[in-house]
mmCIF file of C-alpha atoms in Angstrom:
data_model
loop_
_atom_site.group_PDB
_atom_site.id
_atom_site.type_symbol
_atom_site.label_atom_id
_atom_site.label_comp_id
_atom_site.label_asym_id
_atom_site.label_seq_id
_atom_site.Cartn_x
_atom_site.Cartn_y
_atom_site.Cartn_z
ATOM 1 C CA UNK Y 1326 64.386 -127.829 -67.224
ATOM 2 C CA UNK Y 1327 63.050 -131.220 -66.008
ATOM 3 C CA UNK Y 1328 66.048 -131.906 -63.901
ATOM 4 C CA UNK Y 1329 65.937 -128.464 -62.187
ATOM 5 C CA UNK Y 1330 62.118 -129.145 -61.390
ATOM 6 C CA UNK Y 1331 62.969 -132.618 -60.011
ATOM 7 C CA UNK Y 1332 65.812 -131.185 -57.904
ATOM 8 C CA UNK Y 1333 63.444 -128.482 -56.647
ATOM 9 C CA UNK Y 1334 60.862 -131.123 -55.637
ATOM 10 C CA UNK Y 1335 63.439 -133.298 -53.903
ATOM 11 C CA UNK Y 1336 64.495 -130.297 -51.924
ATOM 12 C CA UNK Y 1337 61.219 -129.453 -50.764
ATOM 13 C CA UNK Y 1338 60.472 -132.972 -49.851
ATOM 14 C CA UNK Y 1339 63.628 -133.152 -47.836
ATOM 15 C CA UNK Y 1340 62.576 -129.976 -46.015
ATOM 16 C CA UNK Y 1341 59.237 -131.382 -45.141
ATOM 17 C CA UNK Y 1342 60.925 -134.237 -43.215
ATOM 18 C CA UNK Y 1343 62.930 -131.841 -41.311
ATOM 19 C CA UNK Y 1344 60.294 -129.149 -40.546
ATOM 20 C CA UNK Y 1345 56.564 -129.036 -40.304
ATOM 21 C CA UNK Y 1346 54.863 -127.875 -43.482
ATOM 22 C CA UNK Y 1347 53.780 -124.692 -41.697
ATOM 23 C CA UNK Y 1348 57.359 -123.949 -40.591
ATOM 24 C CA UNK Y 1349 58.776 -124.372 -43.884
ATOM 25 C CA UNK Y 1350 56.275 -122.127 -45.669
ATOM 26 C CA UNK Y 1351 56.951 -119.155 -43.299
ATOM 27 C CA UNK Y 1352 60.667 -119.607 -42.594
ATOM 28 C CA UNK Y 1353 61.642 -120.010 -46.152
ATOM 29 C CA UNK Y 1354 60.627 -116.552 -47.513
ATOM 30 C CA UNK Y 1355 60.965 -114.632 -44.259
ATOM 31 C CA UNK Y 1356 64.427 -115.512 -43.252
ATOM 32 C CA UNK Y 1357 66.106 -115.561 -46.696
ATOM 33 C CA UNK Y 1358 66.640 -112.023 -47.368
ATOM 34 C CA UNK Y 1359 68.358 -111.083 -50.624
ATOM 35 C CA UNK Y 1360 71.648 -109.300 -50.045
ATOM 36 C CA UNK Y 1361 72.087 -107.881 -53.466
ATOM 37 C CA UNK Y 1362 69.976 -105.928 -55.791
ATOM 38 C CA UNK Y 1363 66.627 -106.997 -57.384
ATOM 39 C CA UNK Y 1364 68.584 -108.852 -60.036
ATOM 40 C CA UNK Y 1365 70.166 -111.060 -57.587
ATOM 41 C CA UNK Y 1366 66.846 -112.448 -56.176
ATOM 42 C CA UNK Y 1367 66.605 -115.246 -58.890
ATOM 43 C CA UNK Y 1368 70.118 -116.504 -58.219
ATOM 44 C CA UNK Y 1369 69.343 -116.651 -54.508
ATOM 45 C CA UNK Y 1370 66.111 -118.582 -55.159
ATOM 46 C CA UNK Y 1371 67.523 -121.194 -57.376
ATOM 47 C CA UNK Y 1372 71.035 -121.480 -56.073
ATOM 48 C CA UNK Y 1373 70.971 -120.960 -52.313
ATOM 49 C CA UNK Y 1374 67.582 -119.972 -50.905
ATOM 50 C CA UNK Y 1375 65.778 -123.456 -50.781
ATOM 51 C CA UNK Y 1376 68.786 -125.489 -49.669
ATOM 52 C CA UNK Y 1377 67.893 -127.641 -46.466
ATOM 53 C CA UNK Y 1378 71.098 -126.667 -44.825
ATOM 54 C CA UNK Y 1379 69.923 -123.024 -44.684
ATOM 55 C CA UNK Y 1380 66.754 -124.031 -43.259
ATOM 56 C CA UNK Y 1381 68.133 -126.245 -40.590
ATOM 57 C CA UNK Y 1382 70.063 -123.218 -39.317
ATOM 58 C CA UNK Y 1383 66.812 -121.068 -39.298
ATOM 59 C CA UNK Y 1384 65.145 -121.146 -35.859
ATOM 60 C CA UNK Y 1385 61.292 -120.461 -35.395
ATOM 61 C CA UNK Y 1386 62.172 -117.207 -33.837
ATOM 62 C CA UNK Y 1387 63.071 -116.015 -37.289
ATOM 63 C CA UNK Y 1388 59.434 -116.106 -38.146
ATOM 64 C CA UNK Y 1389 58.656 -113.209 -35.759
ATOM 65 C CA UNK Y 1390 61.456 -111.179 -37.385
ATOM 66 C CA UNK Y 1391 59.735 -108.090 -39.064
ATOM 67 C CA UNK Y 1392 59.748 -108.687 -42.785
ATOM 68 C CA UNK Y 1393 58.693 -106.040 -45.111
ATOM 69 C CA UNK Y 1394 56.271 -106.641 -47.944
ATOM 70 C CA UNK Y 1395 59.116 -105.902 -50.356
ATOM 71 C CA UNK Y 1396 61.464 -108.671 -48.957
ATOM 72 C CA UNK Y 1397 58.552 -111.240 -49.054
ATOM 73 C CA UNK Y 1398 57.529 -110.416 -52.591
ATOM 74 C CA UNK Y 1399 61.061 -110.622 -54.162
ATOM 75 C CA UNK Y 1400 61.421 -114.420 -53.681
ATOM 76 C CA UNK Y 1401 57.809 -115.078 -54.532
ATOM 77 C CA UNK Y 1402 58.107 -113.243 -57.923
ATOM 78 C CA UNK Y 1403 61.230 -115.058 -58.746
ATOM 79 C CA UNK Y 1404 60.167 -118.479 -57.660
ATOM 80 C CA UNK Y 1405 56.983 -117.993 -59.845
ATOM 81 C CA UNK Y 1406 58.943 -117.642 -62.860
ATOM 82 C CA UNK Y 1407 60.159 -120.610 -64.914
ATOM 83 C CA UNK Y 1408 63.495 -122.215 -64.174
ATOM 84 C CA UNK Y 1409 64.765 -121.170 -67.590
ATOM 85 C CA UNK Y 1410 63.968 -117.581 -66.966
ATOM 86 C CA UNK Y 1411 65.561 -117.581 -63.457
ATOM 87 C CA UNK Y 1412 68.625 -119.023 -65.106
ATOM 88 C CA UNK Y 1413 68.791 -116.349 -67.631
ATOM 89 C CA UNK Y 1414 68.214 -113.649 -64.862
ATOM 90 C CA UNK Y 1415 71.042 -115.026 -62.944
ATOM 91 C CA UNK Y 1416 73.299 -114.875 -65.876
ATOM 92 C CA UNK Y 1417 72.254 -111.232 -66.605
ATOM 93 C CA UNK Y 1418 72.700 -110.261 -62.896
ATOM 94 C CA UNK Y 1419 76.425 -110.879 -63.369
ATOM 95 C CA UNK Y 1420 76.873 -108.548 -66.501
ATOM 96 C CA UNK Y 1421 77.204 -104.961 -65.931
ATOM 97 C CA UNK Y 1422 75.137 -102.656 -68.046
ATOM 98 C CA UNK Y 1423 76.751 -101.998 -71.349
ATOM 99 C CA UNK Y 1424 77.260 -98.373 -72.433
ATOM 100 C CA UNK Y 1425 77.401 -97.146 -75.954
ATOM 101 C CA UNK Y 1426 81.334 -96.903 -75.856
ATOM 102 C CA UNK Y 1427 81.579 -100.436 -74.809
ATOM 103 C CA UNK Y 1428 78.929 -101.811 -77.210
ATOM 104 C CA UNK Y 1429 80.636 -99.961 -80.309
ATOM 105 C CA UNK Y 1430 84.338 -100.002 -79.626
ATOM 106 C CA UNK Y 1431 85.000 -99.661 -83.441
ATOM 107 C CA UNK Y 1432 83.055 -96.390 -83.580
ATOM 108 C CA UNK Y 1433 85.079 -95.013 -80.511
ATOM 109 C CA UNK Y 1434 88.361 -96.010 -82.328
ATOM 110 C CA UNK Y 1435 87.167 -94.225 -85.440
ATOM 111 C CA UNK Y 1436 86.419 -91.178 -83.566
ATOM 112 C CA UNK Y 1437 89.870 -91.135 -82.042
ATOM 113 C CA UNK Y 1438 91.471 -91.410 -85.549
ATOM 114 C CA UNK Y 1439 89.212 -88.717 -86.923
ATOM 115 C CA UNK Y 1440 90.150 -86.347 -84.057
ATOM 116 C CA UNK Y 1441 93.845 -87.159 -84.474
ATOM 117 C CA UNK Y 1442 93.724 -86.263 -88.188
ATOM 118 C CA UNK Y 1443 91.471 -83.280 -87.586
ATOM 119 C CA UNK Y 1444 93.540 -81.766 -84.836
ATOM 120 C CA UNK Y 1445 96.823 -82.320 -86.732
ATOM 121 C CA UNK Y 1446 95.442 -80.685 -89.906
ATOM 122 C CA UNK Y 1447 94.221 -77.634 -87.988
ATOM 123 C CA UNK Y 1448 97.401 -77.407 -86.075
ATOM 124 C CA UNK Y 1449 99.586 -77.422 -89.320
ATOM 125 C CA UNK Y 1450 97.379 -74.887 -90.967
ATOM 126 C CA UNK Y 1451 97.273 -72.449 -88.027
ATOM 127 C CA UNK Y 1452 100.958 -72.862 -87.415
ATOM 128 C CA UNK Y 1453 101.924 -71.931 -91.002
ATOM 129 C CA UNK Y 1454 99.632 -68.976 -90.976
ATOM 130 C CA UNK Y 1455 101.381 -67.792 -87.794
ATOM 131 C CA UNK Y 1456 104.814 -68.119 -89.578
ATOM 132 C CA UNK Y 1457 103.469 -66.021 -92.530
ATOM 133 C CA UNK Y 1458 103.349 -62.770 -90.166
ATOM 134 C CA UNK Y 1459 105.478 -64.011 -87.222
ATOM 135 C CA UNK Y 1460 108.495 -65.896 -88.437
ATOM 136 C CA UNK Y 1461 109.888 -66.802 -85.028
ATOM 137 C CA UNK Y 1462 109.786 -70.661 -84.834
ATOM 138 C CA UNK Y 1463 111.914 -70.868 -81.546
ATOM 139 C CA UNK Y 1464 109.455 -68.614 -79.691
ATOM 140 C CA UNK Y 1465 106.345 -70.344 -81.226
ATOM 141 C CA UNK Y 1466 107.810 -73.734 -80.212
ATOM 142 C CA UNK Y 1467 107.941 -72.507 -76.604
ATOM 143 C CA UNK Y 1468 104.269 -71.362 -76.843
ATOM 144 C CA UNK Y 1469 103.365 -74.777 -78.054
ATOM 145 C CA UNK Y 1470 104.803 -76.456 -75.067
ATOM 146 C CA UNK Y 1471 103.710 -73.745 -72.634
ATOM 147 C CA UNK Y 1472 100.010 -74.170 -73.482
ATOM 148 C CA UNK Y 1473 100.219 -77.877 -73.290
ATOM 149 C CA UNK Y 1474 101.887 -77.629 -69.884
ATOM 150 C CA UNK Y 1475 99.331 -75.298 -68.631
ATOM 151 C CA UNK Y 1476 96.572 -77.674 -69.830
ATOM 152 C CA UNK Y 1477 98.318 -80.493 -67.968
ATOM 153 C CA UNK Y 1478 98.633 -78.668 -64.884
ATOM 154 C CA UNK Y 1479 94.825 -77.674 -64.906
ATOM 155 C CA UNK Y 1480 94.038 -81.265 -65.640
ATOM 156 C CA UNK Y 1481 96.032 -82.430 -62.725
ATOM 157 C CA UNK Y 1482 94.466 -79.913 -60.452
ATOM 158 C CA UNK Y 1483 90.889 -81.292 -61.293
ATOM 159 C CA UNK Y 1484 92.132 -84.911 -61.115
ATOM 160 C CA UNK Y 1485 91.555 -85.608 -64.796
ATOM 161 C CA UNK Y 1486 93.888 -87.575 -64.775
ATOM 162 C CA UNK Y 1487 95.304 -87.963 -61.346
ATOM 163 C CA UNK Y 1488 98.899 -86.859 -61.412
ATOM 164 C CA UNK Y 1489 101.330 -89.819 -61.038
ATOM 165 C CA UNK Y 1490 104.263 -89.285 -58.602
ATOM 166 C CA UNK Y 1491 107.647 -88.431 -59.981
ATOM 167 C CA UNK Y 1492 110.886 -89.842 -58.356
ATOM 168 C CA UNK Y 1493 114.588 -89.060 -59.068
ATOM 169 C CA UNK Y 1494 115.157 -92.358 -60.983
ATOM 170 C CA UNK Y 1495 112.146 -91.669 -63.360
ATOM 171 C CA UNK Y 1496 113.255 -88.145 -63.866
ATOM 172 C CA UNK Y 1497 116.806 -89.324 -64.956
ATOM 173 C CA UNK Y 1498 115.500 -91.582 -67.702
ATOM 174 C CA UNK Y 1499 112.873 -89.072 -68.837
ATOM 175 C CA UNK Y 1500 115.340 -86.126 -69.300
ATOM 176 C CA UNK Y 1501 116.985 -87.606 -72.455
ATOM 177 C CA UNK Y 1502 113.611 -88.322 -73.900
ATOM 178 C CA UNK Y 1503 112.359 -84.748 -73.212
ATOM 179 C CA UNK Y 1504 115.675 -83.154 -74.666
ATOM 180 C CA UNK Y 1505 115.248 -85.091 -78.019
ATOM 181 C CA UNK Y 1506 111.738 -84.290 -78.095
ATOM 182 C CA UNK Y 1507 112.427 -80.634 -77.555
ATOM 183 C CA UNK Y 1508 115.090 -80.573 -80.175
ATOM 184 C CA UNK Y 1509 113.056 -82.489 -82.640
ATOM 185 C CA UNK Y 1510 110.067 -80.099 -82.142
ATOM 186 C CA UNK Y 1511 111.983 -76.929 -82.444
ATOM 187 C CA UNK Y 1512 113.774 -78.113 -85.669
ATOM 188 C CA UNK Y 1513 110.449 -79.159 -87.134
ATOM 189 C CA UNK Y 1514 109.038 -75.626 -86.518
ATOM 190 C CA UNK Y 1515 112.135 -74.092 -88.092
ATOM 191 C CA UNK Y 1516 111.474 -76.176 -91.175
ATOM 192 C CA UNK Y 1517 107.772 -75.304 -91.274
ATOM 193 C CA UNK Y 1518 108.665 -71.659 -91.069
ATOM 194 C CA UNK Y 1519 111.335 -71.828 -93.779
ATOM 195 C CA UNK Y 1520 109.537 -74.114 -96.464
ATOM 196 C CA UNK Y 1521 106.097 -75.327 -97.392
ATOM 197 C CA UNK Y 1522 104.269 -77.652 -94.934
ATOM 198 C CA UNK Y 1523 103.925 -80.251 -97.651
ATOM 199 C CA UNK Y 1524 107.715 -80.429 -98.188
ATOM 200 C CA UNK Y 1525 108.512 -80.524 -94.501
ATOM 201 C CA UNK Y 1526 106.207 -83.517 -94.151
ATOM 202 C CA UNK Y 1527 107.689 -85.230 -97.120
ATOM 203 C CA UNK Y 1528 111.157 -84.967 -95.666
ATOM 204 C CA UNK Y 1529 109.890 -86.239 -92.349
ATOM 205 C CA UNK Y 1530 108.817 -89.356 -94.195
ATOM 206 C CA UNK Y 1531 112.421 -90.372 -93.873
ATOM 207 C CA UNK Y 1532 112.027 -90.825 -90.217
ATOM 208 C CA UNK Y 1533 111.586 -94.659 -90.515
ATOM 209 C CA UNK Y 1534 114.868 -94.853 -92.298
ATOM 210 C CA UNK Y 1535 116.665 -93.268 -89.551
ATOM 211 C CA UNK Y 1536 114.832 -95.422 -87.024
ATOM 212 C CA UNK Y 1537 115.975 -98.538 -88.931
ATOM 213 C CA UNK Y 1538 119.636 -97.146 -89.140
ATOM 214 C CA UNK Y 1539 119.734 -96.441 -85.339
ATOM 215 C CA UNK Y 1540 118.357 -99.879 -84.495
ATOM 216 C CA UNK Y 1541 120.863 -101.556 -86.681
ATOM 217 C CA UNK Y 1542 124.108 -99.602 -85.772
ATOM 218 C CA UNK Y 1543 123.403 -98.168 -82.344
ATOM 219 C CA UNK Y 1544 121.132 -100.690 -80.541
ATOM 220 C CA UNK Y 1545 122.606 -103.728 -82.320
ATOM 221 C CA UNK Y 1546 119.402 -105.084 -83.699
ATOM 222 C CA UNK Y 1547 119.310 -107.068 -86.832
ATOM 223 C CA UNK Y 1548 117.099 -105.312 -89.415
ATOM 224 C CA UNK Y 1549 115.750 -107.826 -92.009
ATOM 225 C CA UNK Y 1550 116.581 -107.248 -95.763
ATOM 226 C CA UNK Y 1551 112.755 -106.814 -96.394
ATOM 227 C CA UNK Y 1552 112.640 -103.748 -94.206
ATOM 228 C CA UNK Y 1553 115.798 -102.155 -95.857
ATOM 229 C CA UNK Y 1554 114.279 -102.819 -99.362
ATOM 230 C CA UNK Y 1555 110.815 -101.201 -98.292
ATOM 231 C CA UNK Y 1556 112.837 -98.053 -97.324
ATOM 232 C CA UNK Y 1557 114.316 -97.653 -100.709
ATOM 233 C CA UNK Y 1558 111.136 -95.989 -102.240
ATOM 234 C CA UNK Y 1559 111.065 -93.631 -99.286
ATOM 235 C CA UNK Y 1560 114.652 -92.385 -99.961
ATOM 236 C CA UNK Y 1561 113.904 -92.175 -103.709
ATOM 237 C CA UNK Y 1562 110.626 -90.303 -103.307
ATOM 238 C CA UNK Y 1563 112.152 -87.695 -100.894
ATOM 239 C CA UNK Y 1564 115.029 -87.151 -103.172
ATOM 240 C CA UNK Y 1565 112.831 -86.609 -106.285
ATOM 241 C CA UNK Y 1566 110.574 -84.290 -104.297
ATOM 242 C CA UNK Y 1567 113.444 -82.259 -103.075
ATOM 243 C CA UNK Y 1568 115.173 -81.675 -106.420
ATOM 244 C CA UNK Y 1569 112.122 -79.838 -107.957
ATOM 245 C CA UNK Y 1570 110.493 -78.424 -104.737
ATOM 246 C CA UNK Y 1571 109.649 -74.860 -105.514
ATOM 247 C CA UNK Y 1572 109.968 -73.717 -101.771
ATOM 248 C CA UNK Y 1573 113.285 -75.505 -101.314
ATOM 249 C CA UNK Y 1574 116.081 -73.905 -99.152
ATOM 250 C CA UNK Y 1575 118.755 -75.562 -97.073
ATOM 251 C CA UNK Y 1576 117.521 -74.242 -93.663
ATOM 252 C CA UNK Y 1577 114.175 -75.963 -94.076
ATOM 253 C CA UNK Y 1578 115.678 -79.216 -95.436
ATOM 254 C CA UNK Y 1579 118.386 -79.478 -92.823
ATOM 255 C CA UNK Y 1580 116.045 -78.543 -89.990
ATOM 256 C CA UNK Y 1581 113.767 -81.351 -91.046
ATOM 257 C CA UNK Y 1582 116.620 -83.876 -91.253
ATOM 258 C CA UNK Y 1583 117.743 -82.925 -87.731
ATOM 259 C CA UNK Y 1584 114.269 -83.481 -86.542
ATOM 260 C CA UNK Y 1585 114.213 -86.909 -88.023
ATOM 261 C CA UNK Y 1586 117.460 -87.663 -86.102
ATOM 262 C CA UNK Y 1587 116.225 -86.207 -82.833
ATOM 263 C CA UNK Y 1588 112.910 -88.172 -82.936
ATOM 264 C CA UNK Y 1589 114.928 -91.317 -83.814
ATOM 265 C CA UNK Y 1590 117.013 -90.763 -80.542
ATOM 266 C CA UNK Y 1591 113.882 -89.974 -78.701
ATOM 267 C CA UNK Y 1592 112.479 -93.437 -79.744
ATOM 268 C CA UNK Y 1593 115.767 -95.022 -78.580
ATOM 269 C CA UNK Y 1594 115.650 -93.360 -75.115
ATOM 270 C CA UNK Y 1595 111.900 -94.155 -74.803
ATOM 271 C CA UNK Y 1596 112.616 -97.808 -75.040
ATOM 272 C CA UNK Y 1597 115.101 -97.409 -72.203
ATOM 273 C CA UNK Y 1598 112.691 -95.450 -70.100
ATOM 274 C CA UNK Y 1599 109.837 -97.942 -70.004
ATOM 275 C CA UNK Y 1600 107.700 -97.466 -66.967
ATOM 276 C CA UNK Y 1601 104.402 -98.360 -65.595
ATOM 277 C CA UNK Y 1602 103.102 -94.803 -65.586
ATOM 278 C CA UNK Y 1603 100.196 -94.154 -67.953
ATOM 279 C CA UNK Y 1604 101.020 -92.430 -71.227
ATOM 280 C CA UNK Y 1605 99.080 -89.194 -70.364
ATOM 281 C CA UNK Y 1606 101.241 -88.478 -67.322
ATOM 282 C CA UNK Y 1607 104.455 -89.481 -69.107
ATOM 283 C CA UNK Y 1608 103.709 -87.043 -71.965
ATOM 284 C CA UNK Y 1609 102.869 -84.297 -69.524
ATOM 285 C CA UNK Y 1610 106.221 -84.684 -67.750
ATOM 286 C CA UNK Y 1611 108.052 -84.840 -71.016
ATOM 287 C CA UNK Y 1612 106.321 -81.594 -72.037
ATOM 288 C CA UNK Y 1613 107.287 -79.796 -68.739
ATOM 289 C CA UNK Y 1614 110.944 -80.907 -69.114
ATOM 290 C CA UNK Y 1615 110.951 -79.979 -72.937
ATOM 291 C CA UNK Y 1616 109.693 -76.617 -72.124
ATOM 292 C CA UNK Y 1617 112.472 -75.731 -69.881
ATOM 293 C CA UNK Y 1618 114.940 -76.943 -72.575
ATOM 294 C CA UNK Y 1619 113.405 -74.716 -75.289
ATOM 295 C CA UNK Y 1620 113.247 -71.548 -73.340
ATOM 296 C CA UNK Y 1621 117.037 -70.603 -73.280
ATOM 297 C CA UNK Y 1622 117.570 -70.963 -76.985
ATOM 298 C CA UNK Y 1623 114.382 -68.890 -77.847
ATOM 299 C CA UNK Y 1624 115.578 -66.098 -75.627
ATOM 300 C CA UNK Y 1625 119.199 -66.164 -77.018
ATOM 301 C CA UNK Y 1626 118.442 -66.622 -80.676
ATOM 302 C CA UNK Y 1627 115.114 -64.544 -81.104
ATOM 303 C CA UNK Y 1628 114.903 -62.570 -77.951
ATOM 304 C CA UNK Y 1629 116.453 -59.396 -78.995
ATOM 305 C CA UNK Y 1630 114.640 -59.427 -82.360
ATOM 306 C CA UNK Y 1631 111.269 -60.046 -80.625
ATOM 307 C CA UNK Y 1632 111.813 -57.218 -78.265
ATOM 308 C CA UNK Y 1633 112.918 -54.788 -80.986
ATOM 309 C CA UNK Y 1634 110.232 -55.337 -83.644
ATOM 310 C CA UNK Y 1635 108.936 -58.962 -83.619
ATOM 311 C CA UNK Y 1636 105.836 -58.530 -81.434
ATOM 312 C CA UNK Y 1637 105.088 -55.047 -82.684
ATOM 313 C CA UNK Y 1638 105.143 -56.069 -86.229
ATOM 314 C CA UNK Y 1639 102.765 -59.112 -85.654
ATOM 315 C CA UNK Y 1640 100.419 -56.954 -83.748
ATOM 316 C CA UNK Y 1641 100.408 -54.225 -86.512
ATOM 317 C CA UNK Y 1642 99.634 -56.975 -89.118
ATOM 318 C CA UNK Y 1643 96.785 -58.826 -87.380
ATOM 319 C CA UNK Y 1644 96.067 -57.051 -84.030
ATOM 320 C CA UNK Y 1645 96.739 -58.057 -80.503
ATOM 321 C CA UNK Y 1646 93.547 -60.306 -80.042
ATOM 322 C CA UNK Y 1647 94.056 -62.200 -83.339
ATOM 323 C CA UNK Y 1648 97.947 -62.744 -82.347
ATOM 324 C CA UNK Y 1649 97.124 -63.904 -78.963
ATOM 325 C CA UNK Y 1650 94.260 -66.232 -80.032
ATOM 326 C CA UNK Y 1651 96.354 -67.750 -82.723
ATOM 327 C CA UNK Y 1652 99.158 -68.506 -80.250
ATOM 328 C CA UNK Y 1653 96.768 -70.080 -77.741
ATOM 329 C CA UNK Y 1654 94.881 -72.291 -80.185
ATOM 330 C CA UNK Y 1655 98.123 -73.486 -82.081
ATOM 331 C CA UNK Y 1656 99.400 -74.607 -78.723
ATOM 332 C CA UNK Y 1657 96.206 -76.233 -77.598
ATOM 333 C CA UNK Y 1658 95.869 -78.051 -80.988
ATOM 334 C CA UNK Y 1659 99.607 -79.137 -80.745
ATOM 335 C CA UNK Y 1660 99.124 -80.755 -77.245
ATOM 336 C CA UNK Y 1661 95.755 -82.379 -77.982
ATOM 337 C CA UNK Y 1662 96.727 -83.941 -81.349
ATOM 338 C CA UNK Y 1663 99.902 -85.516 -79.647
ATOM 339 C CA UNK Y 1664 97.887 -86.769 -76.693
ATOM 340 C CA UNK Y 1665 95.244 -88.255 -79.067
ATOM 341 C CA UNK Y 1666 97.983 -89.920 -81.077
ATOM 342 C CA UNK Y 1667 99.211 -91.577 -77.933
ATOM 343 C CA UNK Y 1668 95.758 -92.565 -76.835
ATOM 344 C CA UNK Y 1669 94.971 -93.974 -80.232
ATOM 345 C CA UNK Y 1670 98.086 -96.086 -80.135
ATOM 346 C CA UNK Y 1671 96.889 -97.754 -76.903
ATOM 347 C CA UNK Y 1672 93.514 -98.772 -78.519
ATOM 348 C CA UNK Y 1673 94.801 -100.437 -81.619
ATOM 349 C CA UNK Y 1674 97.282 -102.806 -82.882
ATOM 350 C CA UNK Y 1675 100.712 -101.596 -84.057
ATOM 351 C CA UNK Y 1676 99.841 -102.204 -87.707
ATOM 352 C CA UNK Y 1677 96.666 -100.282 -87.547
ATOM 353 C CA UNK Y 1678 98.343 -97.324 -85.991
ATOM 354 C CA UNK Y 1679 101.209 -97.505 -88.503
ATOM 355 C CA UNK Y 1680 98.737 -97.263 -91.292
ATOM 356 C CA UNK Y 1681 96.887 -94.468 -89.652
ATOM 357 C CA UNK Y 1682 100.085 -92.501 -89.104
ATOM 358 C CA UNK Y 1683 100.852 -92.805 -92.924
ATOM 359 C CA UNK Y 1684 97.284 -91.723 -93.817
ATOM 360 C CA UNK Y 1685 97.678 -88.736 -91.397
ATOM 361 C CA UNK Y 1686 100.763 -87.513 -93.299
ATOM 362 C CA UNK Y 1687 98.678 -87.810 -96.634
ATOM 363 C CA UNK Y 1688 95.883 -85.752 -95.102
ATOM 364 C CA UNK Y 1689 98.335 -82.971 -93.796
ATOM 365 C CA UNK Y 1690 100.101 -82.777 -97.091
ATOM 366 C CA UNK Y 1691 96.830 -82.711 -99.083
ATOM 367 C CA UNK Y 1692 95.036 -80.147 -97.042
ATOM 368 C CA UNK Y 1693 98.132 -77.865 -96.773
ATOM 369 C CA UNK Y 1694 98.391 -77.799 -100.568
ATOM 370 C CA UNK Y 1695 94.694 -76.996 -100.790
ATOM 371 C CA UNK Y 1696 94.570 -74.347 -98.053
ATOM 372 C CA UNK Y 1697 97.818 -72.414 -98.927
ATOM 373 C CA UNK Y 1698 97.582 -73.066 -102.640
ATOM 374 C CA UNK Y 1699 101.043 -74.256 -102.858
ATOM 375 C CA UNK Y 1700 102.325 -74.979 -106.393
ATOM 376 C CA UNK Y 1701 104.309 -78.234 -106.758
ATOM 377 C CA UNK Y 1702 105.784 -79.581 -109.836
ATOM 378 C CA UNK Y 1703 104.843 -82.847 -111.357
ATOM 379 C CA UNK Y 1704 108.163 -84.473 -110.210
ATOM 380 C CA UNK Y 1705 107.443 -83.191 -106.542
ATOM 381 C CA UNK Y 1706 104.002 -84.730 -106.548
ATOM 382 C CA UNK Y 1707 105.273 -88.183 -107.859
ATOM 383 C CA UNK Y 1708 108.198 -88.206 -105.493
ATOM 384 C CA UNK Y 1709 105.903 -87.407 -102.475
ATOM 385 C CA UNK Y 1710 103.535 -90.249 -103.529
ATOM 386 C CA UNK Y 1711 106.439 -92.667 -103.841
ATOM 387 C CA UNK Y 1712 107.884 -91.598 -100.461
ATOM 388 C CA UNK Y 1713 104.469 -92.061 -98.666
ATOM 389 C CA UNK Y 1714 104.018 -95.469 -100.412
ATOM 390 C CA UNK Y 1715 107.357 -96.542 -99.207
ATOM 391 C CA UNK Y 1716 106.514 -95.441 -95.711
ATOM 392 C CA UNK Y 1717 103.177 -97.467 -95.792
ATOM 393 C CA UNK Y 1718 105.076 -100.631 -97.025
ATOM 394 C CA UNK Y 1719 107.813 -100.175 -94.291
ATOM 395 C CA UNK Y 1720 105.207 -99.649 -91.610
ATOM 396 C CA UNK Y 1721 103.377 -102.747 -92.710
ATOM 397 C CA UNK Y 1722 106.404 -105.061 -92.355
ATOM 398 C CA UNK Y 1723 107.511 -103.326 -89.203
ATOM 399 C CA UNK Y 1724 104.189 -103.802 -87.516
ATOM 400 C CA UNK Y 1725 103.817 -107.403 -88.594
ATOM 401 C CA UNK Y 1726 107.191 -108.176 -87.102
ATOM 402 C CA UNK Y 1727 106.211 -106.529 -83.833
ATOM 403 C CA UNK Y 1728 102.817 -108.501 -83.798
ATOM 404 C CA UNK Y 1729 104.730 -111.755 -84.376
ATOM 405 C CA UNK Y 1730 107.193 -111.002 -81.632
ATOM 406 C CA UNK Y 1731 104.316 -110.358 -79.189
ATOM 407 C CA UNK Y 1732 102.665 -113.565 -80.257
ATOM 408 C CA UNK Y 1733 105.930 -115.517 -79.490
ATOM 409 C CA UNK Y 1734 106.361 -113.934 -76.183
ATOM 410 C CA UNK Y 1735 102.573 -114.802 -75.201
ATOM 411 C CA UNK Y 1736 103.081 -118.376 -76.421
#
């Protein structure tokens, strides 16, 4: 503080040698007009306004320049404050106002996780209820994607988000991703329609095993022994659950396995299709392509049955309004939970997201058992727990490896 006061005194004394005292007093405050907001005035006073160089360039004509009362009072109020306060205000002037979201990022991330789980659970519940009176998974899969595509088109129309341009090169790399996404989505729904939701999610816990196998034998990446060992409980748990699952049938089991393979290849093609486009636009384009992929098999496989008695039976059971509203909301929840899963991944580290993904599966399995009252054997329950624990261990090791790679690249 003393050094600043002394420097201020020296400056003023230097000014007095260059100008007459009367000229200094009038020119200083009339000509030095703040260019920023009110919070910038302190910075101008201490950093720039009282420099002799500025006053040397100021001519006496400036005194006659019409200065408002507001312009004169700003420097006066700032100069009347202590140097420490002026320094603080200068520092505060450079910091933008902090909102609630920026002040509590953990709260926002927690909200993302909660909505991700909530939407996923609601989707699975509505989806299974639809299959109880409308067992046409190919058509329902098309509805999932159709509602999501309409949502994306409306969002683009209002500029939330702004649509990213698409070119032929990006389209070529996204088509394989979308095809695998469509195949995995349809086969997942075939499994949901055929067996209990909890059993489908238990089988889908094998997806990390297929990812590791594809990385090792297709991409040529060396998978550490620790990762392979962590997958052993997953395989064991799924096997135990499958042997005594009361709702077991081969259609549901094989469809869930094909879904695992499809999503594994989706991950492989996604790595080859890395782009600077934001995740929201990428997922929108993938959904559009996947929709066109899913329509032909739905028409070929289920079209005749739907026209003959599928729609009429569903409307007779629940009514037209209930039927249409269920299809709309299941599609909306499907799109939103997938979009939130992507947005959550962008906010957290890979390890946090991996743990969150495991917990999501636990929530879905638990809530589906409670809502639908599915009876499971003791061996199935133990096997499911072992499989989920194995996925958690694998996700932990995998995420730690990814973080170490990122740190090595940064270094």
